[in-house]
Short mmCIF file of C-alpha atoms in Angstrom, two decimals:
data_model
loop_
_atom_site.label_atom_id
_atom_site.label_comp_id
_atom_site.label_asym_id
_atom_site.label_seq_id
_atom_site.Cartn_x
_atom_site.Cartn_y
_atom_site.Cartn_z
CA UNK A 249 66.54 207.56 81.91
CA UNK A 250 63.50 209.54 83.03
CA UNK A 251 61.22 207.15 81.20
CA UNK A 252 61.77 204.66 84.11
CA UNK A 253 59.38 205.15 86.99
CA UNK A 254 59.80 203.82 90.53
CA UNK A 255 58.10 200.44 91.18
CA UNK A 256 54.61 200.81 92.55
CA UNK A 257 52.40 198.19 94.19
CA UNK A 258 48.88 199.39 94.69
CA UNK A 259 46.30 197.17 96.40
CA UNK A 260 42.71 197.40 95.10
CA UNK A 261 40.84 200.15 96.88
CA UNK A 262 44.06 201.62 98.28
CA UNK A 263 45.52 204.51 96.31
CA UNK A 264 48.69 206.52 96.98
CA UNK A 265 49.61 209.93 95.73
CA UNK A 266 52.83 210.42 93.83
CA UNK A 267 54.44 212.01 96.86
CA UNK A 268 53.28 209.16 99.13
CA UNK A 269 54.59 206.54 96.69
CA UNK A 270 57.95 208.30 96.53
CA UNK A 271 58.15 208.49 100.32
CA UNK A 272 57.19 204.86 100.73
CA UNK A 273 59.78 203.77 98.18
CA UNK A 274 62.43 205.85 99.94
CA UNK A 275 61.55 204.19 103.27
CA UNK A 276 61.91 200.75 101.67
CA UNK A 277 65.31 201.62 100.24
CA UNK A 278 66.52 203.09 103.52
CA UNK A 279 65.35 200.49 106.01
CA UNK A 280 65.38 197.19 104.13
CA UNK A 281 67.89 194.70 105.54
CA UNK A 282 68.15 193.16 102.06
CA UNK A 283 70.25 194.63 99.31
CA UNK A 284 68.12 196.48 96.75
CA UNK A 285 69.54 197.44 93.36
CA UNK A 286 67.86 199.07 90.37
CA UNK A 287 69.43 198.49 86.91
CA UNK A 288 68.48 199.38 83.36
CA UNK A 289 69.50 197.31 80.37
CA UNK A 290 72.05 198.76 77.94
CA UNK A 291 71.31 197.57 74.41
CA UNK A 292 73.39 197.42 71.24
CA UNK A 293 71.39 199.65 68.87
CA UNK A 294 73.53 198.53 65.94
CA UNK A 295 72.45 194.87 66.18
CA UNK A 296 69.21 193.73 64.52
CA UNK A 297 67.66 192.52 67.78
CA UNK A 298 69.10 195.27 69.98
CA UNK A 299 70.77 192.67 72.22
CA UNK A 300 71.44 193.54 75.88
CA UNK A 301 75.20 194.06 76.30
CA UNK A 302 75.32 195.51 79.85
CA UNK A 303 73.34 196.99 82.72
CA UNK A 304 73.61 200.47 84.16
CA UNK A 305 73.00 201.38 87.82
CA UNK A 306 69.91 203.51 88.56
CA UNK A 307 69.80 203.28 92.36
CA UNK A 308 70.72 201.07 95.32
CA UNK A 309 70.18 201.17 99.04
CA UNK A 310 72.88 201.41 101.71
CA UNK A 311 73.20 197.64 102.12
CA UNK A 312 73.89 197.12 98.41
CA UNK A 313 76.14 200.18 98.29
CA UNK A 314 78.27 198.82 101.14
CA UNK A 315 78.54 195.37 99.54
CA UNK A 316 79.42 196.82 96.12
CA UNK A 317 82.01 199.39 97.15
CA UNK A 318 83.53 197.27 99.96
CA UNK A 319 84.27 200.08 102.40
CA UNK A 320 85.25 202.63 99.68
CA UNK A 321 83.86 206.11 100.09
CA UNK A 322 80.70 206.41 97.90
CA UNK A 323 81.35 210.16 97.57
CA UNK A 324 84.55 209.37 95.67
CA UNK A 325 82.91 206.58 93.71
CA UNK A 326 79.43 207.70 92.52
CA UNK A 327 77.72 204.55 91.39
CA UNK A 328 74.56 205.80 89.71
CA UNK A 329 75.04 205.75 85.95
CA UNK A 330 77.99 203.34 86.02
CA UNK A 331 77.95 199.93 84.40
CA UNK A 332 77.47 196.67 86.25
CA UNK A 333 80.63 195.21 84.68
CA UNK A 334 82.66 198.10 86.11
CA UNK A 335 82.26 196.53 89.53
CA UNK A 336 81.74 192.88 88.58
CA UNK A 337 83.86 192.27 85.47
CA UNK A 338 83.34 188.51 85.46
CA UNK A 339 79.57 188.53 85.84
CA UNK A 340 79.02 187.74 82.15
CA UNK A 341 80.57 184.30 82.86
CA UNK A 342 78.05 183.51 85.60
CA UNK A 343 74.51 182.21 85.32
CA UNK A 344 73.29 185.46 86.86
CA UNK A 345 73.99 187.31 83.59
CA UNK A 346 71.68 185.06 81.58
CA UNK A 347 69.08 185.23 84.36
CA UNK A 348 69.09 189.06 84.25
CA UNK A 349 68.70 189.11 80.46
CA UNK A 350 65.87 186.56 80.56
CA UNK A 351 63.95 188.52 83.23
CA UNK A 352 64.18 191.76 81.24
CA UNK A 353 63.28 190.13 77.93
CA UNK A 354 60.37 187.99 79.22
CA UNK A 355 59.19 189.98 82.20
CA UNK A 356 59.16 186.79 84.33
CA UNK A 357 60.68 187.13 87.81
CA UNK A 358 63.40 184.69 88.85
CA UNK A 359 65.09 183.55 92.05
CA UNK A 360 68.61 182.13 92.17
CA UNK A 361 71.33 181.33 94.74
CA UNK A 362 74.87 182.13 93.71
CA UNK A 363 78.33 182.07 95.24
CA UNK A 364 81.21 184.32 94.28
CA UNK A 365 84.39 185.67 95.81
CA UNK A 366 84.68 189.14 97.27
CA UNK A 367 88.37 189.68 97.98
CA UNK A 368 89.53 186.65 99.98
CA UNK A 369 86.00 185.78 101.14
CA UNK A 370 83.50 183.44 99.52
CA UNK A 371 80.08 185.04 99.50
CA UNK A 372 76.71 183.34 99.03
CA UNK A 373 73.51 185.26 98.14
CA UNK A 374 69.93 184.41 97.36
CA UNK A 375 68.82 186.89 94.72
CA UNK A 376 65.38 187.75 93.36
CA UNK A 377 65.21 189.52 89.99
CA UNK A 378 62.08 191.16 88.55
CA UNK A 379 61.42 193.51 85.64
CA UNK A 380 59.98 196.99 86.01
CA UNK A 381 59.29 199.82 83.62
CA UNK A 382 61.02 199.71 80.26
CA UNK A 383 64.15 197.52 80.38
CA UNK A 384 64.32 197.99 84.17
CA UNK A 385 65.65 195.24 86.49
CA UNK A 386 65.02 195.26 90.24
CA UNK A 387 67.34 193.04 92.30
CA UNK A 388 66.66 192.08 95.91
CA UNK A 389 69.24 189.87 97.57
CA UNK A 390 70.07 188.39 100.99
CA UNK A 391 73.60 187.44 102.03
CA UNK A 392 73.49 183.79 103.15
CA UNK A 393 77.25 183.42 103.66
CA UNK A 394 76.88 183.02 107.45
CA UNK A 395 74.24 180.33 106.96
CA UNK A 396 76.50 178.45 104.56
CA UNK A 397 79.46 178.71 106.95
CA UNK A 398 77.28 177.50 109.80
CA UNK A 399 76.01 174.63 107.66
CA UNK A 400 79.57 173.77 106.68
CA UNK A 401 80.67 173.77 110.33
CA UNK A 402 77.70 171.61 111.26
CA UNK A 403 78.57 169.19 108.45
CA UNK A 404 82.19 169.05 109.68
CA UNK A 405 81.06 168.49 113.25
CA UNK A 406 78.64 165.81 112.10
CA UNK A 407 81.43 164.08 110.18
CA UNK A 408 83.69 164.34 113.22
CA UNK A 409 80.96 163.03 115.53
CA UNK A 410 80.23 160.12 113.20
CA UNK A 411 83.95 159.39 113.00
CA UNK A 412 84.23 159.35 116.79
CA UNK A 413 81.11 157.21 117.16
CA UNK A 414 82.19 154.75 114.48
CA UNK A 415 85.73 154.47 115.87
CA UNK A 416 84.41 153.46 119.30
CA UNK A 417 84.87 149.77 120.14
CA UNK A 418 81.53 149.95 121.97
CA UNK A 419 78.09 149.90 120.39
CA UNK A 420 76.34 153.28 120.83
CA UNK A 421 72.65 153.99 120.23
CA UNK A 422 70.79 157.26 120.79
CA UNK A 423 67.11 157.09 121.78
CA UNK A 424 64.48 159.84 121.92
CA UNK A 425 61.48 159.57 124.22
CA UNK A 426 58.03 159.10 122.68
CA UNK A 427 55.43 160.78 124.86
CA UNK A 428 51.66 160.59 125.13
CA UNK A 429 49.42 163.71 125.01
CA UNK A 430 49.72 163.69 128.81
CA UNK A 431 53.56 163.86 128.41
CA UNK A 432 54.10 160.36 129.82
CA UNK A 433 56.88 158.31 128.16
CA UNK A 434 55.40 155.41 126.22
CA UNK A 435 58.47 154.22 124.32
CA UNK A 436 61.88 155.24 122.98
CA UNK A 437 62.80 155.71 119.31
CA UNK A 438 66.24 155.18 117.74
CA UNK A 439 67.65 158.40 116.27
CA UNK A 440 71.28 157.35 115.79
CA UNK A 441 73.34 154.15 115.90
CA UNK A 442 77.05 153.72 115.27
CA UNK A 443 78.82 151.19 113.04
CA UNK A 444 79.73 148.89 115.95
CA UNK A 445 76.05 148.52 116.79
CA UNK A 446 75.39 147.71 113.13
CA UNK A 447 78.11 145.05 113.21
CA UNK A 448 76.86 143.70 116.50
CA UNK A 449 73.28 143.40 115.33
CA UNK A 450 74.20 142.26 111.81
CA UNK A 451 71.86 144.87 110.29
CA UNK A 452 72.32 148.14 108.37
CA UNK A 453 72.11 151.15 110.67
CA UNK A 454 69.37 152.76 108.62
CA UNK A 455 67.07 149.89 109.49
CA UNK A 456 67.33 150.76 113.18
CA UNK A 457 66.81 154.50 112.80
CA UNK A 458 63.16 155.20 113.57
CA UNK A 459 62.56 151.84 115.26
CA UNK A 460 61.11 151.69 118.76
CA UNK A 461 63.12 150.18 121.59
CA UNK A 462 60.49 147.52 122.16
CA UNK A 463 60.60 146.53 118.45
CA UNK A 464 63.98 144.83 118.85
CA UNK A 465 64.46 144.61 122.63
CA UNK A 466 61.20 143.82 124.43
CA UNK A 467 61.06 144.97 128.04
CA UNK A 468 58.74 143.73 130.74
CA UNK A 469 56.29 146.44 131.85
CA UNK A 470 57.93 146.85 135.25
CA UNK A 471 61.38 147.34 133.66
CA UNK A 472 59.99 149.91 131.21
CA UNK A 473 58.40 151.81 134.11
CA UNK A 474 61.70 151.85 136.03
CA UNK A 475 63.60 152.98 132.91
CA UNK A 476 61.15 155.83 132.25
CA UNK A 477 61.37 156.95 135.87
CA UNK A 478 65.18 157.01 135.79
CA UNK A 479 65.28 158.93 132.49
CA UNK A 480 62.67 161.44 133.66
CA UNK A 481 64.74 161.97 136.82
CA UNK A 482 67.92 162.47 134.77
CA UNK A 483 69.61 159.45 136.38
CA UNK A 484 72.10 157.16 134.64
CA UNK A 485 71.72 153.38 134.60
CA UNK A 486 74.52 150.76 134.61
CA UNK A 487 73.82 147.04 134.35
CA UNK A 488 75.50 143.82 133.22
CA UNK A 489 73.11 141.81 131.09
CA UNK A 490 73.16 138.68 128.96
CA UNK A 491 71.38 139.14 125.61
CA UNK A 492 70.25 135.68 124.43
CA UNK A 493 69.71 136.57 120.75
CA UNK A 494 73.37 137.69 120.51
CA UNK A 495 74.63 135.06 122.97
CA UNK A 496 76.84 137.74 124.55
CA UNK A 497 77.29 139.53 127.88
CA UNK A 498 77.24 143.34 127.86
CA UNK A 499 77.95 146.12 130.31
CA UNK A 500 75.17 148.59 129.43
CA UNK A 501 75.30 152.27 130.37
CA UNK A 502 72.26 154.50 129.81
CA UNK A 503 73.04 158.23 130.04
CA UNK A 504 70.23 160.83 129.84
CA UNK A 505 70.48 163.13 126.81
CA UNK A 506 67.89 165.85 126.11
CA UNK A 507 64.53 164.04 126.07
CA UNK A 508 66.00 160.56 125.79
CA UNK A 509 69.23 158.71 126.49
CA UNK A 510 72.44 157.34 124.99
CA UNK A 511 72.95 153.58 125.36
CA UNK A 512 76.55 152.34 125.37
CA UNK A 513 77.05 148.57 125.10
CA UNK A 514 80.47 147.16 126.01
CA UNK A 515 81.02 143.50 125.18
CA UNK A 516 82.26 141.85 128.39
CA UNK A 517 81.73 138.24 127.31
CA UNK A 518 85.47 137.46 127.50
CA UNK A 519 85.85 138.95 130.98
CA UNK A 520 82.70 137.16 132.14
CA UNK A 521 84.05 133.86 130.83
CA UNK A 522 87.37 134.57 132.54
CA UNK A 523 85.54 135.36 135.77
CA UNK A 524 83.60 132.12 135.51
CA UNK A 525 86.83 130.23 134.87
CA UNK A 526 88.35 131.97 137.88
CA UNK A 527 85.39 130.98 140.03
CA UNK A 528 85.74 127.39 138.80
CA UNK A 529 89.45 127.50 139.64
CA UNK A 530 88.70 128.86 143.10
CA UNK A 531 86.18 126.08 143.67
CA UNK A 532 88.76 123.58 142.47
CA UNK A 533 91.27 125.08 144.91
CA UNK A 534 88.73 124.76 147.70
CA UNK A 535 88.26 121.10 146.81
CA UNK A 536 92.04 120.68 146.68
CA UNK A 537 92.42 122.33 150.08
CA UNK A 538 89.75 120.03 151.50
CA UNK A 539 91.69 117.08 150.10
CA UNK A 540 94.87 118.40 151.66
CA UNK A 541 93.10 118.80 154.99
CA UNK A 542 91.91 115.21 154.72
CA UNK A 543 95.46 114.18 153.90
CA UNK A 544 96.73 116.15 156.91
CA UNK A 545 94.23 114.33 159.12
CA UNK A 546 95.33 110.96 157.74
CA UNK A 547 99.00 111.89 158.16
CA UNK A 548 98.50 113.11 161.71
CA UNK A 549 96.60 110.04 162.83
CA UNK A 550 96.92 107.04 160.54
CA UNK A 551 100.55 107.53 159.44
CA UNK A 552 101.95 108.50 162.82
CA UNK A 553 100.34 105.59 164.67
CA UNK A 554 102.42 102.89 162.86
CA UNK A 555 105.55 105.00 163.41
CA UNK A 556 104.84 105.25 167.13
CA UNK A 557 104.45 101.48 167.30
CA UNK A 558 107.68 100.88 165.36
CA UNK A 559 109.56 103.20 167.72
CA UNK A 560 107.88 101.66 170.77
CA UNK A 561 108.57 98.05 169.70
CA UNK A 562 112.16 99.01 168.87
CA UNK A 563 112.57 100.47 172.36
CA UNK A 564 111.23 97.20 173.86
CA UNK A 565 113.70 95.13 171.83
CA UNK A 566 116.60 97.40 172.76
CA UNK A 567 115.79 97.59 176.48
CA UNK A 568 114.36 94.17 177.31
CA UNK A 569 116.10 91.86 174.86
CA UNK A 570 119.47 93.57 174.40
CA UNK A 571 121.33 90.61 176.02
CA UNK A 572 119.77 88.21 173.55
CA UNK A 573 120.59 90.29 170.48
CA UNK A 574 123.83 90.14 168.58
CA UNK A 575 125.68 93.37 167.82
CA UNK A 576 124.60 93.36 164.13
CA UNK A 577 120.98 92.89 165.24
CA UNK A 578 121.24 95.76 167.74
CA UNK A 579 122.73 97.99 165.01
CA UNK A 580 119.82 97.17 162.71
CA UNK A 581 117.35 98.13 165.46
CA UNK A 582 119.16 101.43 166.04
CA UNK A 583 119.03 102.20 162.32
CA UNK A 584 115.35 101.30 162.24
CA UNK A 585 114.70 103.60 165.20
CA UNK A 586 116.58 106.49 163.54
CA UNK A 587 114.68 106.06 160.28
CA UNK A 588 111.36 105.94 162.10
CA UNK A 589 112.14 109.11 164.04
CA UNK A 590 113.18 110.91 160.83
CA UNK A 591 110.00 109.74 159.21
CA UNK A 592 107.99 111.10 162.14
CA UNK A 593 109.81 114.46 161.85
CA UNK A 594 109.07 114.60 158.14
CA UNK A 595 105.37 113.88 158.71
CA UNK A 596 105.17 116.51 161.49
CA UNK A 597 106.95 119.11 159.35
CA UNK A 598 104.73 118.30 156.39
CA UNK A 599 101.69 118.75 158.62
CA UNK A 600 103.01 122.09 159.82
CA UNK A 601 103.57 123.24 156.23
CA UNK A 602 100.17 122.05 154.95
CA UNK A 603 98.30 123.65 157.84
CA UNK A 604 99.78 127.09 157.19
CA UNK A 605 97.01 129.41 156.12
CA UNK A 606 96.25 133.07 156.50
CA UNK A 607 93.03 134.94 157.11
CA UNK A 608 93.28 138.72 156.86
CA UNK A 609 90.67 138.91 159.63
CA UNK A 610 93.40 137.75 162.02
CA UNK A 611 95.84 140.42 160.79
CA UNK A 612 96.73 143.36 162.98
CA UNK A 613 99.66 145.45 164.15
CA UNK A 614 102.64 143.31 165.15
CA UNK A 615 105.53 144.78 167.16
CA UNK A 616 108.55 142.95 165.79
CA UNK A 617 110.71 144.18 168.69
CA UNK A 618 108.54 142.22 171.13
CA UNK A 619 108.21 139.29 168.75
CA UNK A 620 111.99 138.86 168.21
CA UNK A 621 112.59 139.20 171.98
CA UNK A 622 110.01 136.46 172.60
CA UNK A 623 111.62 134.16 169.99
CA UNK A 624 115.08 134.79 171.48
CA UNK A 625 113.71 133.79 174.87
CA UNK A 626 112.47 130.48 173.44
CA UNK A 627 115.90 129.87 171.87
CA UNK A 628 117.78 130.92 175.01
CA UNK A 629 119.25 127.46 175.70
CA UNK A 630 120.58 127.09 172.14
CA UNK A 631 122.00 130.63 172.25
CA UNK A 632 123.82 129.96 175.53
CA UNK A 633 124.98 126.50 174.45
CA UNK A 634 126.56 127.86 171.25
CA UNK A 635 127.80 131.07 172.88
CA UNK A 636 125.89 133.01 170.23
CA UNK A 637 125.45 136.75 170.18
CA UNK A 638 122.13 138.17 168.97
CA UNK A 639 121.92 141.91 168.21
CA UNK A 640 118.60 143.52 167.32
CA UNK A 641 118.10 147.06 166.04
CA UNK A 642 114.86 149.00 166.37
CA UNK A 643 112.29 147.23 164.20
CA UNK A 644 109.12 148.76 162.66
CA UNK A 645 105.54 147.74 163.30
CA UNK A 646 104.17 145.53 160.54
CA UNK A 647 100.71 144.35 159.50
CA UNK A 648 100.20 140.61 159.80
CA UNK A 649 99.41 137.51 161.82
CA UNK A 650 101.57 137.41 164.97
CA UNK A 651 101.62 133.61 165.30
CA UNK A 652 102.70 133.09 161.68
CA UNK A 653 105.37 135.81 161.89
CA UNK A 654 106.66 134.21 165.07
CA UNK A 655 107.13 130.92 163.20
CA UNK A 656 108.88 132.80 160.36
CA UNK A 657 111.51 134.46 162.56
CA UNK A 658 111.94 131.40 164.79
CA UNK A 659 112.91 129.37 161.72
CA UNK A 660 115.30 132.08 160.43
CA UNK A 661 117.03 132.45 163.83
CA UNK A 662 117.16 128.66 164.33
CA UNK A 663 118.90 128.29 160.96
CA UNK A 664 121.37 131.05 161.86
CA UNK A 665 122.22 129.14 165.06
CA UNK A 666 122.31 125.71 163.40
CA UNK A 667 124.56 126.36 160.40
CA UNK A 668 127.71 127.28 162.35
CA UNK A 669 131.03 127.70 160.65
CA UNK A 670 133.96 125.69 162.00
CA UNK A 671 137.63 126.62 162.22
CA UNK A 672 140.36 124.48 160.60
CA UNK A 673 140.74 122.47 163.82
CA UNK A 674 137.03 121.69 163.87
CA UNK A 675 136.17 124.17 166.62
CA UNK A 676 132.80 125.83 166.05
CA UNK A 677 132.84 129.60 165.65
CA UNK A 678 130.19 131.20 167.90
CA UNK A 679 127.26 132.53 165.86
CA UNK A 680 126.95 136.30 165.52
CA UNK A 681 123.44 137.25 164.42
CA UNK A 682 122.05 140.74 163.70
CA UNK A 683 118.42 141.65 163.02
CA UNK A 684 117.60 145.07 161.54
CA UNK A 685 114.63 146.64 159.82
CA UNK A 686 113.22 149.84 158.36
CA UNK A 687 110.52 151.15 155.99
CA UNK A 688 111.72 150.49 152.44
CA UNK A 689 111.41 152.99 149.61
CA UNK A 690 109.87 151.87 146.32
CA UNK A 691 113.34 151.86 144.73
CA UNK A 692 114.54 149.36 147.37
CA UNK A 693 111.82 146.81 146.62
CA UNK A 694 112.76 143.79 144.49
CA UNK A 695 112.36 144.19 140.71
CA UNK A 696 108.86 143.35 139.54
CA UNK A 697 107.58 142.71 143.07
CA UNK A 698 104.75 145.27 142.94
CA UNK A 699 104.28 145.26 139.16
CA UNK A 700 103.21 141.61 139.07
CA UNK A 701 100.39 142.10 141.59
CA UNK A 702 97.84 144.86 141.08
CA UNK A 703 96.62 144.44 144.67
CA UNK A 704 100.05 145.49 146.00
CA UNK A 705 100.15 148.85 144.18
CA UNK A 706 100.19 151.70 146.67
CA UNK A 707 101.26 149.56 149.62
CA UNK A 708 104.40 150.25 151.64
CA UNK A 709 106.69 147.58 152.99
CA UNK A 710 109.22 147.09 155.77
CA UNK A 711 112.43 145.18 155.01
CA UNK A 712 113.73 143.00 157.86
CA UNK A 713 117.24 141.53 157.50
CA UNK A 714 118.59 138.56 159.45
CA UNK A 715 122.37 138.33 159.03
CA UNK A 716 124.67 135.60 160.35
CA UNK A 717 128.33 134.57 160.13
CA UNK A 718 127.60 130.91 159.37
CA UNK A 719 128.58 128.60 156.53
CA UNK A 720 126.59 130.51 153.89
CA UNK A 721 125.62 128.99 150.54
CA UNK A 722 126.21 129.32 146.82
CA UNK A 723 123.67 131.79 145.39
CA UNK A 724 123.18 129.49 142.40
CA UNK A 725 120.95 127.49 144.74
CA UNK A 726 118.92 130.49 145.95
CA UNK A 727 115.61 129.23 144.51
CA UNK A 728 116.27 125.73 145.79
CA UNK A 729 116.62 126.64 149.47
CA UNK A 730 112.95 127.78 149.67
CA UNK A 731 111.60 124.50 148.21
CA UNK A 732 110.14 122.01 150.65
CA UNK A 733 112.38 118.98 151.49
CA UNK A 734 115.27 120.40 149.45
CA UNK A 735 118.53 120.42 151.41
CA UNK A 736 121.97 121.76 150.51
CA UNK A 737 123.74 119.80 153.24
CA UNK A 738 123.60 116.15 154.31
CA UNK A 739 121.94 114.89 157.49
CA UNK A 740 125.31 113.74 158.82
CA UNK A 741 126.41 117.38 159.26
CA UNK A 742 123.17 119.25 160.03
CA UNK A 743 119.84 118.02 161.35
CA UNK A 744 116.50 118.92 159.83
CA UNK A 745 114.04 117.87 157.15
CA UNK A 746 114.38 120.75 154.67
CA UNK A 747 111.05 122.42 155.46
CA UNK A 748 112.18 125.41 157.58
CA UNK A 749 112.78 127.91 154.76
CA UNK A 750 109.82 126.56 152.76
CA UNK A 751 107.64 127.41 155.77
CA UNK A 752 109.24 130.87 155.89
CA UNK A 753 108.39 131.49 152.24
CA UNK A 754 104.80 130.32 152.68
CA UNK A 755 104.30 132.63 155.68
CA UNK A 756 105.69 135.57 153.68
CA UNK A 757 103.45 134.71 150.70
CA UNK A 758 100.40 134.66 152.98
CA UNK A 759 101.29 138.22 154.01
CA UNK A 760 101.70 139.36 150.39
CA UNK A 761 105.40 139.94 151.00
CA UNK A 762 108.68 138.72 149.58
CA UNK A 763 111.71 136.82 150.91
CA UNK A 764 115.16 136.52 149.40
CA UNK A 765 118.75 135.99 150.51
CA UNK A 766 122.31 136.88 149.59
CA UNK A 767 125.31 134.82 150.56
CA UNK A 768 128.74 133.55 149.71
CA UNK A 769 129.88 130.11 150.66
CA UNK A 770 131.85 130.29 153.90
CA UNK A 771 130.98 133.95 154.56
CA UNK A 772 127.57 133.83 156.21
CA UNK A 773 124.12 134.71 154.80
CA UNK A 774 121.68 137.61 154.93
CA UNK A 775 117.97 136.89 154.63
CA UNK A 776 115.73 139.85 153.72
CA UNK A 777 112.01 139.70 154.39
CA UNK A 778 109.59 142.30 152.97
CA UNK A 779 106.41 142.62 155.05
CA UNK A 780 103.51 145.09 154.64
CA UNK A 781 103.50 148.19 156.80
CA UNK A 782 100.20 149.26 158.39
CA UNK A 783 98.14 151.47 156.11
CA UNK A 784 96.46 154.72 157.15
CA UNK A 785 93.11 154.64 158.90
CA UNK A 786 91.44 155.44 155.57
CA UNK A 787 92.71 152.14 154.23
CA UNK A 788 90.39 150.27 156.54
CA UNK A 789 92.97 148.84 158.99
CA UNK A 790 92.17 149.18 162.67
CA UNK A 791 95.52 149.82 164.34
CA UNK A 792 95.39 147.56 167.37
CA UNK A 793 98.39 145.55 168.50
CA UNK A 794 97.89 141.79 168.28
CA UNK A 795 99.03 139.88 171.37
CA UNK A 796 102.02 137.62 170.85
CA UNK A 797 101.28 133.87 170.87
CA UNK A 798 102.42 132.09 173.97
#
């Protein structure tokens, strides 16, 4: 093989001695980061055209030696003089084989990228092949496996990113800043848009890529200036905006990204419409409340005036003309007077119910111990007259309107005194009433109480029970007893208009609480009222005791 000389490249006017050329070639072999392999063609001398049937190794550098032997000791496996197919038996089946033959036969260099497996690893190389000497083949290759793996990972990540972007229910667009030679932002260019944006705009995504922001969404100069300032400062932007050309409302978030920003558009048209409907409903409620206030004014003045006159004229007839009236006539007047008084009570109770309203500005700490003691003092005559016994445990502080809560507990205690149970001989059994209270755990709250109102989540409640030994009621009528003007007992047995418990429920509703009862006919009743406890100072409540109404 001595007829093959080492490759030499000599520039015009620059000559090297044989020793210098050998040294230079040795330096190239030793220090090149590429694999270098020298082969010589093995021909079939028996064939007419002396066809190339193999290649024999002449030399290779350390990089190629390591790749070929794959960690085997080169001392035990001398490679010079061995055949190419000894190490790569399947190379004849690859396009490299034909490339090698063509380079040797024509003398034209070639460059090719090829993949093949080395053990359990897929290897990629870019290989340059050139002829030298007689039947010589010089191979120079670079392993590009890492580049291919990186490209594959990038492709996978790109596919994943596109999948995430396209699965988002929101429209997402990525913009890159366009800057002037002075580095001032002049516009923003679309670099990426997801499928939802395509659907929203009714255009193919590719048509948006490369477009300027102002091409499809013109901005006034002052808005563009503010946007550029925010992006340059790395600040996010959040706005709700109506886009006329789409006839939709969007919540738009602009988040800085590199030298640009990501725009996320969330369609909030439905929630905006719902909000507008809610505002319309609130306005309608305000109008309804104004109508109710007008009704209350009419009821308090115009309706009560005729009733006062009926009662007054009836009193005149009964007192001044009683001798001239027959007994049937006097009975009719008494009935008329009773009906008029009941009518007046109904109107007054209706006024009381319609005027109930709550303003959280009037809420404060309420000491129920003082409040119940004050109510008991007001009911002292009824308590003494009926020989009732009222027992009160230690009650918690609650958060509410003292005057409304006073009305609530006055009605509950009045009912406990009124609905006395009688013995078989008709003797009334003295009322025994107990009032207790404590801070309720979440498990003790009524089912669904907090879950139906998002504003109640996180609040704590006190439960106040008012228990009596009265006539009780059938729990089938539990919902009925809190309805205005609904009575379970006739007027002949118990006085009242049927508004007391309805007022109680309205007061509790104003406080965001809950009222219920348990009972058995003939075995008394227990009313349980759930009222909000004061929150911590961080909740915004100022813990000052509200004075009790006189």
